[in-house]
Coordinates of C-alpha atoms and ligand atoms in Angstrom, one line a residue:
M1309 CA 208.8 148.4 -129.0
I1310 CA 206.8 146.0 -126.7
P1311 CA 209.8 144.1 -125.2
H1312 CA 209.5 140.3 -124.3
L1313 CA 210.5 141.3 -120.8
D1314 CA 212.1 144.3 -119.7
L1315 CA 213.7 143.5 -116.1
K1316 CA 214.4 147.1 -115.3
Q1317 CA 210.5 148.0 -115.8
L1318 CA 209.5 145.0 -114.1
N1319 CA 211.4 145.8 -110.8
R1320 CA 210.8 149.4 -110.9
P1321 CA 207.7 149.5 -108.7
Y1322 CA 209.8 147.9 -105.9
Q1323 CA 212.9 150.0 -106.3
A1324 CA 212.4 151.8 -102.9
E1325 CA 211.7 148.7 -101.0
I1326 CA 214.6 146.7 -102.7
A1327 CA 217.0 149.6 -101.9
E1328 CA 216.0 149.6 -98.2
A1329 CA 216.4 145.7 -98.0
M1330 CA 219.9 146.0 -99.7
Q1331 CA 220.8 148.7 -97.2
R1332 CA 219.6 146.6 -94.3
V1333 CA 221.8 143.8 -95.3
A1334 CA 224.8 146.0 -95.8
E1335 CA 224.5 147.7 -92.4
S1336 CA 224.0 144.1 -90.7
G1337 CA 227.5 142.9 -90.9
W1338 CA 226.2 139.3 -91.7
Y1339 CA 226.5 138.5 -95.3
V1340 CA 226.0 134.7 -95.4
L1341 CA 223.3 132.6 -94.0
G1342 CA 221.8 135.2 -92.1
K1343 CA 218.3 136.5 -90.8
E1344 CA 217.1 137.2 -94.4
V1345 CA 217.8 133.7 -95.6
V1346 CA 216.2 132.2 -92.5
S1347 CA 213.2 134.5 -93.0
F1348 CA 212.7 133.9 -96.6
E1349 CA 213.1 130.1 -96.2
K1350 CA 210.2 130.1 -93.7
R1351 CA 208.1 132.4 -95.8
W1352 CA 208.6 130.5 -98.9
A1353 CA 207.8 127.3 -97.1
D1354 CA 204.5 128.7 -95.8
Y1355 CA 203.7 130.0 -99.2
C1356 CA 203.9 126.7 -100.9
G1357 CA 202.1 125.2 -98.0
I1358 CA 205.0 122.8 -97.1
S1359 CA 207.1 122.3 -94.0
H1360 CA 210.6 122.8 -95.3
C1361 CA 212.5 125.2 -97.6
I1362 CA 216.3 125.3 -98.1
G1363 CA 217.6 128.3 -99.9
V1364 CA 220.4 127.4 -102.5
A1365 CA 222.6 129.4 -105.0
N1366 CA 220.3 128.7 -108.3
G1367 CA 217.7 126.2 -109.7
L1368 CA 220.0 124.0 -111.1
N1369 CA 221.9 123.4 -107.7
A1370 CA 218.3 122.9 -106.4
L1371 CA 217.7 120.1 -108.5
E1372 CA 221.3 118.4 -108.2
L1373 CA 221.3 118.8 -104.4
I1374 CA 217.9 116.7 -104.4
F1375 CA 219.4 113.9 -106.4
K1376 CA 222.6 114.2 -104.4
A1377 CA 220.7 113.8 -101.3
Y1378 CA 218.6 110.8 -102.4
D1379 CA 222.1 109.2 -103.3
F1380 CA 220.5 106.8 -105.9
P1381 CA 223.1 104.1 -107.1
E1382 CA 225.1 105.2 -110.1
G1383 CA 223.4 104.4 -113.4
S1384 CA 219.9 104.6 -111.8
E1385 CA 217.2 105.8 -114.4
V1386 CA 215.2 108.9 -114.0
I1387 CA 212.3 109.4 -116.2
V1388 CA 212.4 112.9 -117.5
P1389 CA 210.3 115.1 -119.9
A1390 CA 211.9 115.3 -123.3
N1391 CA 210.3 118.9 -123.8
T1392 CA 212.1 121.0 -121.1
Y1393 CA 214.9 123.4 -120.6
I1394 CA 218.3 121.7 -120.6
A1395 CA 218.9 122.5 -116.8
S1396 CA 216.3 120.0 -115.9
I1397 CA 218.4 117.1 -117.7
L1398 CA 221.8 118.4 -116.6
S1399 CA 220.6 117.9 -113.1
V1400 CA 220.2 114.2 -113.7
T1401 CA 223.3 113.6 -115.8
S1402 CA 225.6 115.5 -113.7
L1403 CA 224.8 113.1 -110.9
G1404 CA 225.7 110.1 -113.1
L1405 CA 222.0 109.2 -113.4
K1406 CA 220.6 108.1 -116.7
P1407 CA 217.7 110.2 -118.2
V1408 CA 214.9 108.3 -119.7
W1409 CA 213.0 110.6 -122.2
V1410 CA 209.3 110.7 -122.2
E1411 CA 207.3 112.8 -124.9
P1412 CA 205.0 115.6 -123.8
D1413 CA 201.2 116.0 -124.2
I1414 CA 200.8 118.4 -127.2
D1415 CA 198.0 120.2 -125.3
T1416 CA 200.0 120.9 -122.1
Y1417 CA 203.6 120.7 -123.2
N1418 CA 204.2 118.7 -120.0
I1419 CA 205.2 115.2 -119.7
D1420 CA 202.5 112.9 -120.9
P1421 CA 201.7 110.9 -117.8
H1422 CA 200.4 108.0 -120.1
K1423 CA 203.6 107.4 -121.7
I1424 CA 205.6 107.0 -118.4
E1425 CA 204.7 103.4 -117.3
R1426 CA 206.2 101.7 -120.4
M1427 CA 209.6 103.4 -119.6
I1428 CA 209.8 102.1 -116.1
T1429 CA 212.4 99.3 -115.4
S1430 CA 214.1 97.7 -112.4
K1431 CA 216.6 100.7 -112.4
T1432 CA 214.0 103.4 -112.4
K1433 CA 214.2 105.5 -109.2
A1434 CA 212.4 108.8 -109.7
V1435 CA 210.3 110.8 -111.9
L1436 CA 211.2 114.4 -112.7
A1437 CA 208.0 116.4 -113.2
V1438 CA 208.8 119.8 -114.9
H1439 CA 206.1 122.3 -114.7
L1440 CA 206.9 124.0 -118.0
Y1441 CA 205.9 127.5 -118.8
G1442 CA 204.2 127.6 -115.3
K1443 CA 201.6 124.9 -115.9
C1444 CA 201.6 122.1 -113.4
C1445 CA 202.1 118.5 -114.6
T1446 CA 198.9 116.3 -114.5
M1447 CA 200.0 114.9 -111.3
K1448 CA 197.4 112.2 -110.3
P1449 CA 198.6 109.5 -112.8
I1450 CA 202.1 110.3 -111.8
W1451 CA 201.4 110.0 -108.0
E1452 CA 199.6 106.6 -108.9
L1453 CA 202.7 105.3 -110.7
A1454 CA 205.1 106.6 -108.1
Q1455 CA 203.1 104.5 -105.4
K1456 CA 202.9 101.5 -107.7
Y1457 CA 206.6 101.2 -108.4
D1458 CA 208.0 102.8 -105.4
L1459 CA 209.5 105.8 -107.1
K1460 CA 210.5 109.4 -105.9
I1461 CA 208.9 112.3 -107.7
I1462 CA 210.9 115.4 -108.1
E1463 CA 209.4 118.7 -109.2
D1464 CA 211.1 121.3 -111.4
A1465 CA 209.1 124.1 -110.3
A1466 CA 211.6 126.8 -111.6
Q1467 CA 208.8 128.3 -113.8
A1468 CA 205.7 127.5 -111.6
H1469 CA 205.9 130.0 -108.6
G1470 CA 202.3 130.2 -107.3
A1471 CA 200.9 127.7 -109.8
T1472 CA 198.5 125.1 -108.3
Y1473 CA 197.1 121.7 -108.9
A1474 CA 194.2 120.1 -107.1
G1475 CA 194.4 122.9 -104.8
L1476 CA 198.1 122.5 -103.9
K1477 CA 201.0 125.0 -104.8
A1478 CA 203.7 123.8 -107.0
G1479 CA 206.5 122.9 -104.7
N1480 CA 204.1 120.9 -102.5
L1481 CA 203.2 118.1 -105.1
C1482 CA 205.9 115.7 -104.8
D1483 CA 208.7 114.3 -102.5
A1484 CA 210.9 117.2 -103.1
A1485 CA 210.8 120.4 -105.5
A1486 CA 213.4 122.8 -107.0
F1487 CA 212.7 126.5 -107.6
S1488 CA 214.9 129.1 -109.2
F1489 CA 214.6 132.6 -108.5
Y1490 CA 216.7 133.7 -111.7
P1491 CA 215.6 137.3 -112.4
T1492 CA 213.2 136.5 -115.3
K1493 CA 211.2 134.0 -113.2
N1494 CA 207.8 134.7 -111.7
L1495 CA 209.6 135.2 -108.5
G1496 CA 212.9 136.7 -109.4
A1497 CA 216.0 138.1 -107.5
L1498 CA 218.5 140.5 -108.8
G1499 CA 220.9 137.7 -109.5
D1500 CA 221.0 134.0 -109.1
A1501 CA 219.1 132.2 -106.3
G1502 CA 217.1 128.9 -105.9
A1503 CA 215.4 126.8 -103.2
V1504 CA 214.4 123.3 -102.5
T1505 CA 211.1 122.5 -100.9
T1506 CA 210.0 119.3 -99.1
N1507 CA 207.9 117.7 -96.3
D1508 CA 210.6 115.3 -95.6
A1509 CA 212.5 116.6 -92.6
E1510 CA 215.4 114.1 -93.1
L1511 CA 216.0 115.2 -96.7
A1512 CA 215.6 118.8 -95.7
R1513 CA 218.5 118.3 -93.1
K1514 CA 220.6 116.6 -95.6
I1515 CA 220.3 119.2 -98.2
S1516 CA 220.7 122.0 -95.8
S1517 CA 223.8 120.4 -94.8
L1518 CA 225.1 119.6 -98.4
R1519 CA 224.6 123.3 -99.6
N1520 CA 227.2 124.4 -96.9
Y1521 CA 230.0 122.0 -97.4
G1522 CA 228.1 119.0 -95.7
S1523 CA 228.4 120.7 -92.5
T1524 CA 226.0 121.6 -89.7
I1525 CA 228.0 122.5 -87.0
K1526 CA 230.9 124.5 -88.2
Y1527 CA 234.2 122.7 -89.1
Y1528 CA 232.6 119.4 -88.8
N1529 CA 231.5 117.9 -92.0
D1530 CA 229.0 114.8 -92.2
H1531 CA 228.7 114.6 -96.0
I1532 CA 230.9 115.4 -99.1
G1533 CA 228.9 118.7 -99.7
T1534 CA 229.4 121.8 -101.7
N1535 CA 229.0 125.5 -101.5
S1536 CA 225.5 126.5 -102.9
R1537 CA 224.0 128.9 -100.3
L1538 CA 221.3 131.3 -101.0
D1539 CA 222.9 134.9 -101.0
E1540 CA 221.8 136.8 -98.0
L1541 CA 221.4 140.0 -100.2
Q1542 CA 219.4 137.9 -102.6
A1543 CA 217.1 136.6 -99.9
A1544 CA 216.5 140.1 -98.6
I1545 CA 215.4 141.1 -102.2
L1546 CA 213.2 138.0 -102.4
N1547 CA 211.6 139.1 -99.1
V1548 CA 210.4 142.2 -100.8
K1549 CA 209.3 140.6 -104.0
L1550 CA 207.4 137.8 -102.5
N1551 CA 205.0 140.4 -101.0
H1552 CA 203.9 141.2 -104.6
L1553 CA 204.0 137.6 -106.2
D1554 CA 200.4 137.0 -105.8
A1555 CA 199.2 140.2 -107.4
E1556 CA 201.8 139.8 -110.2
N1557 CA 200.5 136.2 -110.9
Q1558 CA 196.9 137.7 -110.9
R1559 CA 198.0 140.3 -113.5
R1560 CA 199.6 137.5 -115.6
R1561 CA 196.2 135.5 -115.4
E1562 CA 194.2 138.5 -116.4
L1563 CA 196.4 139.1 -119.4
A1564 CA 196.4 135.3 -120.3
G1565 CA 192.8 135.3 -120.2
Y1566 CA 192.5 138.2 -122.4
F1567 CA 194.8 136.7 -125.2
L1568 CA 193.0 133.4 -124.8
S1569 CA 189.5 135.0 -125.8
E1570 CA 190.7 137.8 -128.2
I1571 CA 193.7 136.1 -130.2
K1572 CA 191.7 134.5 -133.3
H1573 CA 194.1 133.3 -136.0
P1574 CA 193.5 130.1 -137.9
D1575 CA 197.2 129.2 -137.9
V1576 CA 197.9 130.2 -134.2
V1577 CA 197.6 127.5 -131.7
L1578 CA 196.7 128.8 -128.1
P1579 CA 197.7 127.3 -124.9
T1580 CA 195.0 125.3 -123.2
A1581 CA 192.4 127.6 -121.3
K1582 CA 191.5 124.7 -119.0
T1583 CA 194.0 125.7 -116.4
L1584 CA 193.7 129.4 -116.7
Y1585 CA 193.6 130.1 -112.9
E1586 CA 195.9 127.3 -111.9
D1587 CA 198.8 128.2 -114.2
A1588 CA 201.5 130.9 -113.1
W1589 CA 201.8 131.9 -116.9
H1590 CA 205.5 132.1 -116.7
L1591 CA 205.2 132.2 -120.4
F1592 CA 202.4 132.6 -122.9
V1593 CA 203.4 130.1 -125.6
V1594 CA 201.6 129.8 -128.9
R1595 CA 202.5 127.6 -131.8
H1596 CA 202.8 128.6 -135.5
P1597 CA 203.7 126.4 -138.3
K1598 CA 205.8 129.1 -140.0
R1599 CA 207.3 130.4 -136.8
E1600 CA 210.1 132.5 -138.1
Q1601 CA 207.8 134.3 -140.4
F1602 CA 205.3 135.0 -137.7
I1603 CA 208.2 136.2 -135.4
D1604 CA 209.4 138.5 -138.1
Y1605 CA 206.0 139.9 -138.7
L1606 CA 205.5 140.8 -135.0
M1607 CA 209.0 142.3 -134.9
D1608 CA 208.1 144.4 -138.1
N1609 CA 205.3 145.7 -136.1
G1610 CA 207.3 146.6 -132.8
I1611 CA 206.5 143.2 -130.7
Q1612 CA 209.3 141.2 -129.4
A1613 CA 208.5 137.4 -129.4
T1614 CA 210.9 134.9 -128.5
V1615 CA 211.5 131.1 -128.4
H1616 CA 211.4 128.8 -125.4
Y1617 CA 213.2 126.7 -126.7
P1618 CA 214.6 126.4 -130.2
V1619 CA 216.5 123.1 -129.6
P1620 CA 215.3 120.2 -127.5
P1621 CA 218.0 118.9 -125.0
H1622 CA 218.3 115.5 -126.8
K1623 CA 219.2 117.5 -130.0
Q1624 CA 221.8 119.6 -128.2
R1625 CA 225.5 119.1 -129.3
A1626 CA 226.2 118.4 -125.6
Y1627 CA 224.0 115.6 -125.7
A1628 CA 224.9 114.1 -129.0
E1629 CA 224.7 110.5 -127.5
Y1630 CA 221.0 111.0 -127.5
S1631 CA 220.4 112.7 -130.8
H1632 CA 219.2 109.3 -132.5
L1633 CA 216.1 109.2 -130.1
S1634 CA 212.8 109.6 -132.0
L1635 CA 210.8 112.3 -130.1
P1636 CA 208.7 113.8 -132.7
I1637 CA 206.1 115.6 -130.5
T1638 CA 209.1 117.3 -128.6
E1639 CA 210.8 118.3 -132.0
R1640 CA 207.5 119.5 -133.3
I1641 CA 207.1 121.8 -130.3
H1642 CA 210.6 123.0 -130.4
N1643 CA 210.0 124.1 -134.2
E1644 CA 206.8 125.7 -133.6
V1645 CA 206.7 127.4 -130.4
V1646 CA 206.6 131.3 -130.0
S1647 CA 206.4 133.1 -126.6
L1648 CA 204.5 136.3 -126.7
P1649 CA 205.3 139.1 -124.5
L1650 CA 203.1 138.4 -121.2
N1651 CA 204.5 139.8 -117.8
P1652 CA 203.3 142.1 -115.1
S1653 CA 204.5 145.3 -116.7
L1654 CA 202.6 144.9 -120.0
T1655 CA 199.9 147.3 -120.2
N1656 CA 196.2 146.8 -121.3
E1657 CA 197.2 149.1 -124.4
D1658 CA 200.1 146.7 -125.3
A1659 CA 198.0 143.7 -124.9
A1660 CA 195.3 145.2 -127.2
Y1661 CA 197.9 146.0 -129.6
I1662 CA 199.5 142.4 -129.6
V1663 CA 196.0 141.0 -130.1
Q1664 CA 195.2 143.3 -132.9
T1665 CA 198.7 142.8 -134.6
I1666 CA 198.2 139.0 -134.4
N1667 CA 194.6 138.9 -135.8
Q1668 CA 195.6 141.1 -138.7
F1669 CA 198.3 138.6 -139.7
A1670 CA 195.7 136.0 -140.2
F1671 CA 194.3 137.9 -143.0
Q1672 CA 197.6 138.7 -144.5
S1673 CA 199.1 135.4 -144.3
H1674 CA 196.1 133.7 -145.7
A1675 CA 195.6 136.1 -148.5
A1676 CA 199.1 135.6 -149.5
V1677 CA 199.2 131.8 -149.8
G1678 CA 195.7 131.8 -151.4
Y1679 CA 193.8 129.7 -148.6
Y1680 CA 190.6 131.8 -149.6
S1681 CA 190.9 131.2 -153.2
G1682 CA 187.2 129.9 -153.2
L1683 CA 186.0 133.2 -152.0
Ligands
PLP1106 C1 215.4 128.4 -115.0 C2 215.2 127.0 -114.9 C3 216.0 126.1 -114.5 C4 217.4 126.5 -113.7 O1 217.5 127.6 -112.9 P1 218.9 128.4 -112.6 O2 218.4 129.3 -111.5 O3 219.0 129.2 -113.9 O4 219.9 127.5 -112.5 C5 215.7 124.7 -114.3 N1 214.7 124.3 -114.9 C6 213.6 125.1 -115.5 C7 212.7 124.4 -116.2 C8 214.2 126.4 -115.6 O5 213.3 127.2 -116.3

C-alpha cells in the first residue's frame, strides 16, 4: 500500500544524524532551554528572514502566546478563516476573544481577502491568516486592510514551513507568526514542538518570558506566564531536520508539478498551479463531488488518501454556538476535499501509479453513471 504518510520512512534517511543529536543532548546534562534551543531559534529566524524566533511547546501554544502577549481587551474580535484546522480557532477562543468567521476563496482554500472588510467592527483587533495546506494567503489586500484599520495580522504558518509570498517566507509576512513542528509537518520533530517568529523585539521579549512562567531572571516573574518551552531534545532534532527542509520542499514541488500536469479526470478538481513554486505543498488536496466513493476506489487500489478536514470548526460539537452560521463555501470544501499522498518519501513509481489509478477512475465512474451515453 502507498500510505498517506509514513513517519518512520520519512525520518529514516536522518536516523544516524538524529541519534547523534539525541546522544549529544543526553550527555550534555542540560535538558531545558539549552544550547540546542538557542541555536534552533537563531537558525529558524534566519531561515524565515526575520529577527526573532522563540521556541515553544507546540503550534497551538505559539498562537495562544501571541494573543496573550498582545493582551487585547476581553471580547475583542479576531477575523479568522472559517476553513481551517480547529487549532487556529481554539487559540482565539481560549484567550476569551471572539472569532469572526470569513469564507475562503474556493481556488486557494485560504481566507478570501475581499470578504474581510465587511466584517471589521470597532472591536476588531486582528486578522488571523492561516496558510492552509502550505500555500500562503494572498497577503497584499490583508496588509492594506491592517494598515487602514490599524489591525495586527497574525500568521498561522503551521503548514507552511518554507512557503513564500512576494519573495518573503511564511513567518515573515505579518506582525507575528506561529509554527508547529508536529511530526507530520514539513519541518517535523519527533514529538511536539512549536515556535513564534516576529520582527517586534518587544513582543519577542514578552513571549520568551511568557513561555517560561513569565520570568526572564530566574525566580523573578514579570508576567502571569505558563510553561510552554521548546524541548531541548526536540530542538536538537529540529537542528538536524532543518538542514534537509529545502531539499524536501523541493521534492514536494516536483511531485506536485507532476500531479498537476498528469492527473486528468473530469471530476477531480486540482489545486491551483499558479503558486507551484511558492507553495510548501504540506498537503496535495483535490476535490471530488463523490468523495467517499473516490477514497474507497483509491484504497481498493492500494492508495491511502485522507481528508483534511471532514468537519469545519463551526460545525464541531465543541463550537455548537456557531453551528447556525451560514458558511456554504467552507462546508462544500469540507465535504469534497481529499488529500492524496504527497511527501518526500513518495517515489516516482508511486506517483506514476497514483496518476494512472486516478485517470482510470475517470473512465470507470463516467461509464458507470452513463455520462457518455451520447457516444
Ligand atoms: C498543526 C496545526 C496547528 C497546531 O499545531 P500543534 O503543534 O499540533 O499544536 C495549528 N494550526 C494549523 C493550521 C495546523 O495545521
